[in-house]
PDB file of C-alpha atoms in Angstrom:
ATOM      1  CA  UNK A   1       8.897  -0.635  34.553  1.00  0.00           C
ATOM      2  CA  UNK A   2      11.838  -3.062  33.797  1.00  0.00           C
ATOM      3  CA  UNK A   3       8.712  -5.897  32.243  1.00  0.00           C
ATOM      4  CA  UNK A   4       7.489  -3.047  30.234  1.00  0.00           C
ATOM      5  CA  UNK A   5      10.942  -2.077  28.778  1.00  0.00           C
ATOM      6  CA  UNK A   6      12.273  -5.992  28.178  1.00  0.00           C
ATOM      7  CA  UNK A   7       8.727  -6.499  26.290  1.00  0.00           C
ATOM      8  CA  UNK A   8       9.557  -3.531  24.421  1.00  0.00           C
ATOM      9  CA  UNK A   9      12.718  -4.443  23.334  1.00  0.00           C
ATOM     10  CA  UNK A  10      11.460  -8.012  22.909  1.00  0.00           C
ATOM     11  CA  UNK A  11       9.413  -6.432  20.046  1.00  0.00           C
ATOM     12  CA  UNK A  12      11.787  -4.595  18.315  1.00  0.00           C
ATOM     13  CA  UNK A  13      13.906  -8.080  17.971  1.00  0.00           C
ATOM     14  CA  UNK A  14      11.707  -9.803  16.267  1.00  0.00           C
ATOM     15  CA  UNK A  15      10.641  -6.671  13.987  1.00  0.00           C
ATOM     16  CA  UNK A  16      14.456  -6.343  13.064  1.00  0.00           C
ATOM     17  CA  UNK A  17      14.393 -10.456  12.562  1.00  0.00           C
ATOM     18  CA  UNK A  18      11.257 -10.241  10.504  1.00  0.00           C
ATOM     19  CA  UNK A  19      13.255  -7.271   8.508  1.00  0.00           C
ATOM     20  CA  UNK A  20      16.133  -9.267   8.004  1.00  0.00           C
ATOM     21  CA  UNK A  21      14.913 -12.279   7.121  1.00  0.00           C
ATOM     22  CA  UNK A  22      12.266 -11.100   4.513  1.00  0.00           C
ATOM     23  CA  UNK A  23      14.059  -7.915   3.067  1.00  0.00           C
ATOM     24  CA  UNK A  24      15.003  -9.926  -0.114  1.00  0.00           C
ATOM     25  CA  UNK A  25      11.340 -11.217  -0.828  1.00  0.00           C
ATOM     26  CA  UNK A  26      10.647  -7.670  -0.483  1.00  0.00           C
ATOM     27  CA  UNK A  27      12.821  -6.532  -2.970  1.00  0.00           C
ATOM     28  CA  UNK A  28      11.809  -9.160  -5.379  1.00  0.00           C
ATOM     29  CA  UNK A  29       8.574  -6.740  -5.636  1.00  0.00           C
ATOM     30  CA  UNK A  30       8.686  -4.009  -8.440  1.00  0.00           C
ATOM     31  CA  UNK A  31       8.312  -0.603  -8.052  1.00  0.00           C
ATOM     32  CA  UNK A  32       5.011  -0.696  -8.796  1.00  0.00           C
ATOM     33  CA  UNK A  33       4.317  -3.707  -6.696  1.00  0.00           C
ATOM     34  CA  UNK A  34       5.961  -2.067  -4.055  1.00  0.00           C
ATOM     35  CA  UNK A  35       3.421   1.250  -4.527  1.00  0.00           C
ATOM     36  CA  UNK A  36       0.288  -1.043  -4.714  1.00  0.00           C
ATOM     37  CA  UNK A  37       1.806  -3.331  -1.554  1.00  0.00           C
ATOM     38  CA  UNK A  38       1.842   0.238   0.217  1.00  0.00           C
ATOM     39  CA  UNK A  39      -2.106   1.332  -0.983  1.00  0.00           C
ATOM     40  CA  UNK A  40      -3.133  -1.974   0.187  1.00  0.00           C
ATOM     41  CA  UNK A  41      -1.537  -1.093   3.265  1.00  0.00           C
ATOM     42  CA  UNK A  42      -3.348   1.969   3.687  1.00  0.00           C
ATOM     43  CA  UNK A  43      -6.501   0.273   3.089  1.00  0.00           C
ATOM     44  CA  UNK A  44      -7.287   1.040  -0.291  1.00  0.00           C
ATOM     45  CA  UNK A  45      -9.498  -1.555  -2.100  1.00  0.00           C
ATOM     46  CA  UNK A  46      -8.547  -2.676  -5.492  1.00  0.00           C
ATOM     47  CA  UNK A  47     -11.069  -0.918  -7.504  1.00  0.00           C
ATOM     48  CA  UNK A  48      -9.607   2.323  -5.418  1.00  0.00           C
ATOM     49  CA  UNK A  49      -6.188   1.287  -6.610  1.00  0.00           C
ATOM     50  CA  UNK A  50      -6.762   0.635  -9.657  1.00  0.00           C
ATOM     51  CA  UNK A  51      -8.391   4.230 -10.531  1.00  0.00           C
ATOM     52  CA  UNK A  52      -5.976   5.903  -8.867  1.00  0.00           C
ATOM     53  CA  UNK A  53      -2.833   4.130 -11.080  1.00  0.00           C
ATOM     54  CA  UNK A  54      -5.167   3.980 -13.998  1.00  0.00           C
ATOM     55  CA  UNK A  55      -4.597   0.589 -14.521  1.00  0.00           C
ATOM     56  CA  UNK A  56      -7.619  -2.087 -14.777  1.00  0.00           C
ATOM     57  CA  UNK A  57      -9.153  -3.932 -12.507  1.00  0.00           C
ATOM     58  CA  UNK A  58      -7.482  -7.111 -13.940  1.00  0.00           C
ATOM     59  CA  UNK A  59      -4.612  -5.501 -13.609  1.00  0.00           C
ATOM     60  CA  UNK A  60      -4.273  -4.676 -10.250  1.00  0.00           C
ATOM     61  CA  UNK A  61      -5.764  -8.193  -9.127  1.00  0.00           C
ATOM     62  CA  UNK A  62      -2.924 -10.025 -11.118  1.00  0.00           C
ATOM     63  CA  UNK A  63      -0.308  -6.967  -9.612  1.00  0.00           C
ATOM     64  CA  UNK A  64      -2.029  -8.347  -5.998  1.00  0.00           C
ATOM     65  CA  UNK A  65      -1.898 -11.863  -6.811  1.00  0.00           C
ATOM     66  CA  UNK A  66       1.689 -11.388  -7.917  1.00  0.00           C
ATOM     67  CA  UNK A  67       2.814  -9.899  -4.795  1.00  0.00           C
ATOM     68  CA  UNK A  68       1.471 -12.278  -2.588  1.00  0.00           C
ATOM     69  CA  UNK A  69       2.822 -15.122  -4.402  1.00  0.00           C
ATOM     70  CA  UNK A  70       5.993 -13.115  -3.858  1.00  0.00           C
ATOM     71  CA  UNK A  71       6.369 -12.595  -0.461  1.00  0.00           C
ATOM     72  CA  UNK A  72       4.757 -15.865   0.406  1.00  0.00           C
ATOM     73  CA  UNK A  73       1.666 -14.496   2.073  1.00  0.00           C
ATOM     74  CA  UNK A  74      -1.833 -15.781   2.170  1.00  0.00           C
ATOM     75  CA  UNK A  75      -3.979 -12.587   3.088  1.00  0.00           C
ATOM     76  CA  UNK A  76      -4.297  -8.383   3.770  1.00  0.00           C
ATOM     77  CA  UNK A  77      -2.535  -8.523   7.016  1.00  0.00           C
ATOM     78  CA  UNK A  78       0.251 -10.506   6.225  1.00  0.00           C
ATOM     79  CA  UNK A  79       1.074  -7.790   3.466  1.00  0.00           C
ATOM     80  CA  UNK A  80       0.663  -5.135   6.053  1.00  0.00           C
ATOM     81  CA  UNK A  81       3.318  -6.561   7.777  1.00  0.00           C
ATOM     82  CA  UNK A  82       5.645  -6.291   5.123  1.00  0.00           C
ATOM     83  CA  UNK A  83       4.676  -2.964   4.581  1.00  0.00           C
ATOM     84  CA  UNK A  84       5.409  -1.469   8.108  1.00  0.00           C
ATOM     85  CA  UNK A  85       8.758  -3.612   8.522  1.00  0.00           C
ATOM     86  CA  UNK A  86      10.064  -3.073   5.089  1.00  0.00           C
ATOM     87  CA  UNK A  87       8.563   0.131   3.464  1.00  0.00           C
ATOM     88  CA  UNK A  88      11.542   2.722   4.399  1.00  0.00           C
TER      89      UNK A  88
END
């Protein structure tokens, strides 16, 4: 019991680290960076995104591009990892 709570808390360091480290990358994003970060998130492709913001497809690949040049990420799950840590 005392392996499973130490891993636990071992998590939730370096998920507060991660926060704290990369909460000003994060809020380098605009607000509608920030609501496109979160659809990707939710698995949303970008033709779903982009007819749901009614934006074109262009647009939401260079609003993608954008934010991954941002945060300094290379693919999907990297950006889902911003998204749970720093979407509050």
């Amino acid at each position: 019991n005392l392996t499973f709570y130490l891993r636990g808390l071992k998590e939730l360091f370096h998920q507060q680290r991660f926060a704290h480290q990369n909460y000003r990358k994060y809020m380098l994003l605009t607000a509608r960076e920030r609501e496109i970060l979160n659809l990707i998130a939710k698995g949303f492709s970008n033709r779903q995104i982009s007819e749901s913001l009614f934006i074109s497809l262009h647009t939401m690949t260079t609003h993608r591009k954008n934010i991954l040049k941002k945060l300094d990420c290379r693919n999907v799950p990297d950006l889902i990892k911003y998204n749970v840590f720093l979407n509050y």
